[in-house]
Amino acid sequence: MPIKSLTIAGAGTLGSQIAFQTAFCGIPVNIWNPHPERATKRLNALKPLYKRDLHASDEQIQAAMDNIKMITNDWDKPFNTDYIIEAVPENMAVKEKFYTELMKHVSPQTIIASNSSTFLPSQLVKFVAHPERFLHMHFANHIWIFNAAEIVGTPATKPEVIAEVVDFAKRIKMLPIKLNKENPGYIMNALSIPYLNAALWLWASGVADYQTIDKDWMKASGAPMGPFMSLDAIGLRTAYAISSSQAAKNPAAKIIAGKLKTMIDAGHTGTLAGEGFYKYPHPAYEDPNFLKP
């Protein structure tokens, strides 16, 4: 049966984007989030981006918003749904607590996916009651443009569940990327995280400032964006979570995490906050002379 309703648990950067994109494509969405004002702010910030990038009309934007229901601290109604995508913070204790409570309320017929960037399906499947209906569905930031959805289950995941999620991905205008087996970072992050970590270490260790690194990468590779532009778009909380998870075994990651925490504590968390490495809405890299000698 096709997925007809979605609940997003957590409305951070990607959770809010998944919710809006799904609603924009005509599928009803519940957002379960303890801070509705933050979720609403993120959804409202997406409206001008959809108008700019997809030429969406006011009517389409409003229809998407009408398809979204915000629910907080209510474990019954939002989880009576066909499909749940968990997008709570990247912390194992937080995720375990969420799944433990979720299992008391969710239907055995519901498909459950995690959008986790750092944990594997095999690490989270132990928290669910029906492993045959559990998988991961991972999205890139700015999903309405970079519309790939990485999909992978565990050996226990039923093939028909994978097929239903592949179909759902197509219906919300994603390109389904079906992995044969789990891998840290899926495909996308397995390629991008070493690149971003290398840039962060060049900055954190004082080799060069962030603008110099961006300029060098863009000029030398022809890339349209530098790593610190990408980090601002991703959100520095995500970069901090990844660095923090590696800090115990990696001295460089500990240094990077410390410097990112200083920025986050100052409110410089990325594009949506108005400042990350760059200041927005008119970052320095938009200057026509940014890459000139």
mmCIF file of C-alpha atoms in Angstrom:
data_model
loop_
_atom_site.group_PDB
_atom_site.id
_atom_site.type_symbol
_atom_site.label_atom_id
_atom_site.label_comp_id
_atom_site.label_asym_id
_atom_site.label_seq_id
_atom_site.Cartn_x
_atom_site.Cartn_y
_atom_site.Cartn_z
ATOM 1 C CA MET A 1 0.000 0.000 0.000
ATOM 2 C CA PRO A 2 1.351 3.480 -0.778
ATOM 3 C CA ILE A 3 2.352 5.683 2.141
ATOM 4 C CA LYS A 4 -0.442 8.228 2.632
ATOM 5 C CA SER A 5 0.670 10.053 5.770
ATOM 6 C CA LEU A 6 3.944 10.955 7.439
ATOM 7 C CA THR A 7 5.056 11.918 10.926
ATOM 8 C CA ILE A 8 8.388 13.668 11.352
ATOM 9 C CA ALA A 9 9.834 13.341 14.849
ATOM 10 C CA GLY A 10 12.094 16.347 15.284
ATOM 11 C CA ALA A 11 12.056 19.539 13.242
ATOM 12 C CA GLY A 12 15.660 20.626 13.014
ATOM 13 C CA THR A 13 17.278 21.629 9.740
ATOM 14 C CA LEU A 14 16.496 18.411 7.872
ATOM 15 C CA GLY A 15 13.369 17.426 9.771
ATOM 16 C CA SER A 16 11.675 20.678 8.800
ATOM 17 C CA GLN A 17 12.788 20.293 5.182
ATOM 18 C CA ILE A 18 11.487 16.714 4.944
ATOM 19 C CA ALA A 19 8.174 17.845 6.411
ATOM 20 C CA PHE A 20 7.802 20.800 4.056
ATOM 21 C CA GLN A 21 8.841 18.875 0.945
ATOM 22 C CA THR A 22 6.409 16.053 1.746
ATOM 23 C CA ALA A 23 3.568 18.504 2.406
ATOM 24 C CA PHE A 24 4.470 20.449 -0.745
ATOM 25 C CA CYS A 25 3.965 17.222 -2.676
ATOM 26 C CA GLY A 26 0.473 16.788 -1.252
ATOM 27 C CA ILE A 27 1.008 14.266 1.557
ATOM 28 C CA PRO A 28 -0.287 15.159 5.057
ATOM 29 C CA VAL A 29 2.441 15.585 7.657
ATOM 30 C CA ASN A 30 2.501 15.657 11.445
ATOM 31 C CA ILE A 31 5.513 17.311 13.066
ATOM 32 C CA TRP A 32 6.199 16.022 16.565
ATOM 33 C CA ASN A 33 8.538 18.514 18.177
ATOM 34 C CA PRO A 34 8.851 19.896 21.712
ATOM 35 C CA HIS A 35 9.619 23.417 20.439
ATOM 36 C CA PRO A 36 6.866 24.364 17.949
ATOM 37 C CA GLU A 37 8.061 27.949 17.673
ATOM 38 C CA ARG A 38 11.449 26.783 16.355
ATOM 39 C CA ALA A 39 9.801 24.394 13.912
ATOM 40 C CA THR A 40 7.475 27.130 12.644
ATOM 41 C CA LYS A 41 10.421 29.496 12.192
ATOM 42 C CA ARG A 42 12.269 26.909 10.108
ATOM 43 C CA LEU A 43 9.198 26.180 7.971
ATOM 44 C CA ASN A 44 8.630 29.890 7.332
ATOM 45 C CA ALA A 45 12.279 30.276 6.329
ATOM 46 C CA LEU A 46 11.752 27.678 3.597
ATOM 47 C CA LYS A 47 8.950 29.606 1.870
ATOM 48 C CA PRO A 48 11.134 32.172 0.040
ATOM 49 C CA LEU A 49 13.588 29.430 -0.939
ATOM 50 C CA TYR A 50 10.833 27.399 -2.625
ATOM 51 C CA LYS A 51 9.658 30.533 -4.410
ATOM 52 C CA ARG A 52 13.179 31.341 -5.562
ATOM 53 C CA ASP A 53 14.375 27.855 -6.495
ATOM 54 C CA LEU A 54 11.167 26.118 -7.601
ATOM 55 C CA HIS A 55 9.146 29.200 -8.610
ATOM 56 C CA ALA A 56 6.432 28.019 -6.220
ATOM 57 C CA SER A 57 3.310 30.170 -6.062
ATOM 58 C CA ASP A 58 1.792 31.598 -2.890
ATOM 59 C CA GLU A 59 -1.047 29.116 -3.328
ATOM 60 C CA GLN A 60 1.359 26.158 -3.458
ATOM 61 C CA ILE A 61 3.224 27.393 -0.388
ATOM 62 C CA GLN A 62 0.003 27.849 1.556
ATOM 63 C CA ALA A 63 -1.265 24.416 0.494
ATOM 64 C CA ALA A 64 1.964 22.904 1.850
ATOM 65 C CA MET A 65 1.568 24.716 5.160
ATOM 66 C CA ASP A 66 -2.059 23.588 5.354
ATOM 67 C CA ASN A 67 -0.850 19.988 4.984
ATOM 68 C CA ILE A 68 1.311 20.291 8.126
ATOM 69 C CA LYS A 69 0.066 19.793 11.670
ATOM 70 C CA MET A 70 2.291 20.666 14.630
ATOM 71 C CA ILE A 71 1.974 18.410 17.682
ATOM 72 C CA THR A 72 3.939 18.561 20.922
ATOM 73 C CA ASN A 73 4.038 16.307 23.975
ATOM 74 C CA ASP A 74 1.305 14.055 22.610
ATOM 75 C CA TRP A 75 2.314 10.445 22.014
ATOM 76 C CA ASP A 76 -0.973 9.083 20.684
ATOM 77 C CA LYS A 77 -2.360 10.948 17.695
ATOM 78 C CA PRO A 78 0.796 11.798 15.720
ATOM 79 C CA PHE A 79 1.981 8.203 15.565
ATOM 80 C CA ASN A 80 -1.214 6.816 14.054
ATOM 81 C CA THR A 81 0.430 7.177 10.662
ATOM 82 C CA ASP A 82 1.769 5.129 7.756
ATOM 83 C CA TYR A 83 5.368 6.269 8.006
ATOM 84 C CA ILE A 84 7.538 7.835 10.711
ATOM 85 C CA ILE A 85 10.883 9.460 10.015
ATOM 86 C CA GLU A 86 12.924 10.002 13.164
ATOM 87 C CA ALA A 87 15.071 13.138 13.005
ATOM 88 C CA VAL A 88 15.783 13.729 16.699
ATOM 89 C CA PRO A 89 19.280 14.900 17.769
ATOM 90 C CA GLU A 90 22.289 12.757 16.885
ATOM 91 C CA ASN A 91 22.769 11.364 20.373
ATOM 92 C CA MET A 92 22.356 7.675 21.127
ATOM 93 C CA ALA A 93 20.755 8.244 24.543
ATOM 94 C CA VAL A 94 18.228 10.666 23.043
ATOM 95 C CA LYS A 95 17.381 8.244 20.260
ATOM 96 C CA GLU A 96 17.040 5.280 22.613
ATOM 97 C CA LYS A 97 14.672 7.258 24.837
ATOM 98 C CA PHE A 98 12.606 8.319 21.833
ATOM 99 C CA TYR A 99 12.254 4.801 20.405
ATOM 100 C CA THR A 100 11.504 3.273 23.805
ATOM 101 C CA GLU A 101 8.547 5.618 24.242
ATOM 102 C CA LEU A 102 7.514 5.390 20.589
ATOM 103 C CA MET A 103 7.127 1.614 20.789
ATOM 104 C CA LYS A 104 4.324 2.089 23.340
ATOM 105 C CA HIS A 105 2.206 4.021 20.862
ATOM 106 C CA VAL A 106 3.068 3.058 17.293
ATOM 107 C CA SER A 107 1.074 0.591 15.190
ATOM 108 C CA PRO A 108 2.861 -2.635 14.152
ATOM 109 C CA GLN A 109 1.949 -1.751 10.546
ATOM 110 C CA THR A 110 3.806 1.579 10.621
ATOM 111 C CA ILE A 111 7.099 1.843 8.756
ATOM 112 C CA ILE A 112 9.806 3.551 10.813
ATOM 113 C CA ALA A 113 12.921 5.180 9.403
ATOM 114 C CA SER A 114 15.774 7.131 10.888
ATOM 115 C CA ASN A 115 17.352 10.075 9.085
ATOM 116 C CA SER A 116 20.483 9.641 11.200
ATOM 117 C CA SER A 117 23.699 10.900 9.636
ATOM 118 C CA THR A 118 26.086 9.247 12.082
ATOM 119 C CA PHE A 119 24.437 6.021 13.312
ATOM 120 C CA LEU A 120 23.937 2.829 11.329
ATOM 121 C CA PRO A 121 20.610 0.973 10.993
ATOM 122 C CA SER A 122 22.119 -1.951 12.919
ATOM 123 C CA GLN A 123 22.796 0.380 15.868
ATOM 124 C CA LEU A 124 19.197 1.622 16.112
ATOM 125 C CA VAL A 125 17.139 -1.404 15.034
ATOM 126 C CA LYS A 126 17.548 -2.946 18.517
ATOM 127 C CA PHE A 127 15.249 -0.216 19.868
ATOM 128 C CA VAL A 128 12.259 -1.096 17.655
ATOM 129 C CA ALA A 129 9.666 -3.818 18.172
ATOM 130 C CA HIS A 130 9.256 -4.731 14.503
ATOM 131 C CA PRO A 131 12.699 -4.750 12.835
ATOM 132 C CA GLU A 132 11.185 -5.994 9.578
ATOM 133 C CA ARG A 133 9.595 -2.515 9.175
ATOM 134 C CA PHE A 134 12.663 -0.438 10.116
ATOM 135 C CA LEU A 135 15.216 1.205 7.837
ATOM 136 C CA HIS A 136 17.144 4.405 7.274
ATOM 137 C CA MET A 137 16.201 7.167 4.833
ATOM 138 C CA HIS A 138 18.847 9.866 4.661
ATOM 139 C CA PHE A 139 18.477 13.212 2.914
ATOM 140 C CA ALA A 140 20.918 15.908 1.827
ATOM 141 C CA ASN A 141 20.504 19.456 3.082
ATOM 142 C CA HIS A 142 18.319 21.643 0.807
ATOM 143 C CA ILE A 143 16.386 18.567 -0.255
ATOM 144 C CA TRP A 144 14.191 20.425 -2.752
ATOM 145 C CA ILE A 145 17.335 21.019 -4.871
ATOM 146 C CA PHE A 146 19.753 18.264 -3.838
ATOM 147 C CA ASN A 147 16.980 15.710 -4.028
ATOM 148 C CA ALA A 148 18.686 12.401 -3.342
ATOM 149 C CA ALA A 149 17.289 10.055 -0.692
ATOM 150 C CA GLU A 150 19.612 7.291 0.482
ATOM 151 C CA ILE A 151 17.675 4.210 1.562
ATOM 152 C CA VAL A 152 19.062 1.183 3.385
ATOM 153 C CA GLY A 153 17.684 -1.399 5.778
ATOM 154 C CA THR A 154 19.095 -4.199 7.892
ATOM 155 C CA PRO A 155 19.029 -7.909 6.958
ATOM 156 C CA ALA A 156 15.692 -8.038 8.827
ATOM 157 C CA THR A 157 14.003 -5.336 6.737
ATOM 158 C CA LYS A 158 11.383 -6.764 4.409
ATOM 159 C CA PRO A 159 11.984 -6.072 0.688
ATOM 160 C CA GLU A 160 8.415 -4.817 0.317
ATOM 161 C CA VAL A 161 9.091 -2.191 3.006
ATOM 162 C CA ILE A 162 12.109 -0.970 1.058
ATOM 163 C CA ALA A 163 9.921 -0.869 -2.067
ATOM 164 C CA GLU A 164 7.252 1.211 -0.309
ATOM 165 C CA VAL A 165 9.849 3.736 0.845
ATOM 166 C CA VAL A 166 11.410 3.897 -2.630
ATOM 167 C CA ASP A 167 7.950 4.672 -3.995
ATOM 168 C CA PHE A 168 7.441 7.336 -1.311
ATOM 169 C CA ALA A 169 10.771 8.933 -2.243
ATOM 170 C CA LYS A 170 9.673 9.227 -5.849
ATOM 171 C CA ARG A 171 6.309 10.726 -4.843
ATOM 172 C CA ILE A 172 8.065 13.520 -2.926
ATOM 173 C CA LYS A 173 10.305 14.133 -5.952
ATOM 174 C CA MET A 174 13.459 12.496 -4.587
ATOM 175 C CA LEU A 175 15.873 10.310 -6.500
ATOM 176 C CA PRO A 176 15.944 7.046 -4.483
ATOM 177 C CA ILE A 177 19.502 5.849 -3.847
ATOM 178 C CA LYS A 178 19.141 2.263 -2.641
ATOM 179 C CA LEU A 179 22.214 0.875 -0.894
ATOM 180 C CA ASN A 180 22.971 -2.842 -0.931
ATOM 181 C CA LYS A 181 24.187 -2.738 2.678
ATOM 182 C CA GLU A 182 24.756 -0.222 5.450
ATOM 183 C CA ASN A 183 27.874 1.930 5.453
ATOM 184 C CA PRO A 184 29.022 4.711 7.789
ATOM 185 C CA GLY A 185 27.957 7.955 6.132
ATOM 186 C CA TYR A 186 25.927 6.107 3.480
ATOM 187 C CA ILE A 187 27.451 7.206 0.142
ATOM 188 C CA MET A 188 27.093 10.968 0.294
ATOM 189 C CA ASN A 189 28.609 11.567 3.730
ATOM 190 C CA ALA A 190 31.233 8.872 3.236
ATOM 191 C CA LEU A 191 32.536 11.158 0.495
ATOM 192 C CA SER A 192 31.743 14.592 1.961
ATOM 193 C CA ILE A 193 32.650 14.261 5.661
ATOM 194 C CA PRO A 194 36.384 13.619 5.073
ATOM 195 C CA TYR A 195 36.401 16.664 2.748
ATOM 196 C CA LEU A 196 34.663 18.902 5.309
ATOM 197 C CA ASN A 197 36.790 17.572 8.172
ATOM 198 C CA ALA A 198 39.928 18.359 6.204
ATOM 199 C CA ALA A 199 38.724 21.935 5.678
ATOM 200 C CA LEU A 200 37.790 22.305 9.353
ATOM 201 C CA TRP A 201 41.225 21.092 10.445
ATOM 202 C CA LEU A 202 42.994 23.539 8.125
ATOM 203 C CA TRP A 203 40.952 26.302 9.779
ATOM 204 C CA ALA A 204 41.094 25.047 13.384
ATOM 205 C CA SER A 205 44.859 24.428 13.261
ATOM 206 C CA GLY A 206 45.535 27.898 11.845
ATOM 207 C CA VAL A 207 46.796 26.914 8.410
ATOM 208 C CA ALA A 208 44.463 29.480 6.813
ATOM 209 C CA ASP A 209 41.252 31.374 7.557
ATOM 210 C CA TYR A 210 37.932 30.013 6.279
ATOM 211 C CA GLN A 211 37.608 32.475 3.365
ATOM 212 C CA THR A 212 41.080 31.643 2.085
ATOM 213 C CA ILE A 213 40.286 27.933 2.190
ATOM 214 C CA ASP A 214 36.996 28.468 0.340
ATOM 215 C CA LYS A 215 38.659 30.625 -2.314
ATOM 216 C CA ASP A 216 41.467 28.128 -2.887
ATOM 217 C CA TRP A 217 39.062 25.198 -3.219
ATOM 218 C CA MET A 218 36.711 27.035 -5.570
ATOM 219 C CA LYS A 219 39.468 28.398 -7.792
ATOM 220 C CA ALA A 220 41.510 25.216 -7.922
ATOM 221 C CA SER A 221 38.621 22.776 -8.395
ATOM 222 C CA GLY A 222 35.999 24.866 -10.178
ATOM 223 C CA ALA A 223 33.490 23.991 -7.446
ATOM 224 C CA PRO A 224 30.578 26.441 -7.083
ATOM 225 C CA MET A 225 30.872 26.409 -3.268
ATOM 226 C CA GLY A 226 33.669 26.199 -0.755
ATOM 227 C CA PRO A 227 33.547 23.888 2.279
ATOM 228 C CA PHE A 228 32.669 26.644 4.758
ATOM 229 C CA MET A 229 29.773 27.825 2.599
ATOM 230 C CA SER A 230 28.529 24.236 2.687
ATOM 231 C CA LEU A 231 29.009 24.011 6.454
ATOM 232 C CA ASP A 232 26.901 27.135 6.957
ATOM 233 C CA ALA A 233 24.132 25.632 4.819
ATOM 234 C CA ILE A 234 24.295 22.288 6.643
ATOM 235 C CA GLY A 235 24.316 24.011 10.033
ATOM 236 C CA LEU A 236 27.213 24.073 12.470
ATOM 237 C CA ARG A 237 25.321 22.039 15.066
ATOM 238 C CA THR A 238 25.512 19.057 12.719
ATOM 239 C CA ALA A 239 29.237 19.562 12.156
ATOM 240 C CA TYR A 240 29.721 19.904 15.907
ATOM 241 C CA ALA A 241 27.783 16.694 16.603
ATOM 242 C CA ILE A 242 29.951 14.766 14.161
ATOM 243 C CA SER A 243 33.212 16.202 15.515
ATOM 244 C CA SER A 244 32.107 15.599 19.107
ATOM 245 C CA SER A 245 31.313 11.968 18.352
ATOM 246 C CA GLN A 246 34.893 11.506 17.093
ATOM 247 C CA ALA A 247 36.613 13.609 19.784
ATOM 248 C CA ALA A 248 37.375 10.797 22.244
ATOM 249 C CA LYS A 249 39.573 8.981 19.740
ATOM 250 C CA ASN A 250 40.692 11.863 17.542
ATOM 251 C CA PRO A 251 42.598 14.866 19.002
ATOM 252 C CA ALA A 252 41.991 16.914 15.846
ATOM 253 C CA ALA A 253 38.233 16.340 16.089
ATOM 254 C CA LYS A 254 38.335 17.503 19.729
ATOM 255 C CA ILE A 255 39.985 20.775 18.712
ATOM 256 C CA ILE A 256 37.488 21.288 15.874
ATOM 257 C CA ALA A 257 34.554 20.570 18.181
ATOM 258 C CA GLY A 258 35.855 23.110 20.706
ATOM 259 C CA LYS A 259 36.103 25.864 18.124
ATOM 260 C CA LEU A 260 32.690 25.065 16.675
ATOM 261 C CA LYS A 261 31.142 25.109 20.155
ATOM 262 C CA THR A 262 32.436 28.642 20.681
ATOM 263 C CA MET A 263 30.657 29.723 17.484
ATOM 264 C CA ILE A 264 27.456 27.890 18.398
ATOM 265 C CA ASP A 265 27.432 29.379 21.908
ATOM 266 C CA ALA A 266 27.615 32.809 20.265
ATOM 267 C CA GLY A 267 24.557 31.975 18.139
ATOM 268 C CA HIS A 268 26.571 31.584 14.940
ATOM 269 C CA THR A 269 25.017 28.299 13.852
ATOM 270 C CA GLY A 270 24.732 28.778 10.089
ATOM 271 C CA THR A 271 22.686 30.303 7.328
ATOM 272 C CA LEU A 272 19.293 30.200 9.040
ATOM 273 C CA ALA A 273 20.686 31.927 12.131
ATOM 274 C CA GLY A 274 21.990 34.828 10.043
ATOM 275 C CA GLU A 275 25.602 33.982 10.790
ATOM 276 C CA GLY A 276 27.886 30.995 10.707
ATOM 277 C CA PHE A 277 31.309 31.397 9.190
ATOM 278 C CA TYR A 278 29.741 34.057 6.961
ATOM 279 C CA LYS A 279 27.097 36.691 7.745
ATOM 280 C CA TYR A 280 23.714 36.497 5.997
ATOM 281 C CA PRO A 281 21.633 37.455 4.037
ATOM 282 C CA HIS A 282 24.536 39.035 2.115
ATOM 283 C CA PRO A 283 27.585 36.806 2.675
ATOM 284 C CA ALA A 284 31.002 37.924 1.480
ATOM 285 C CA TYR A 285 31.112 35.245 -1.203
ATOM 286 C CA GLU A 286 28.278 36.937 -3.079
ATOM 287 C CA ASP A 287 30.599 39.862 -3.841
ATOM 288 C CA PRO A 288 31.535 39.675 -7.560
ATOM 289 C CA ASN A 289 35.147 40.259 -6.544
ATOM 290 C CA PHE A 290 35.279 37.365 -4.045
ATOM 291 C CA LEU A 291 37.449 35.195 -6.300
ATOM 292 C CA LYS A 292 39.389 37.964 -7.987
ATOM 293 C CA PRO A 293 43.089 38.639 -7.225
#
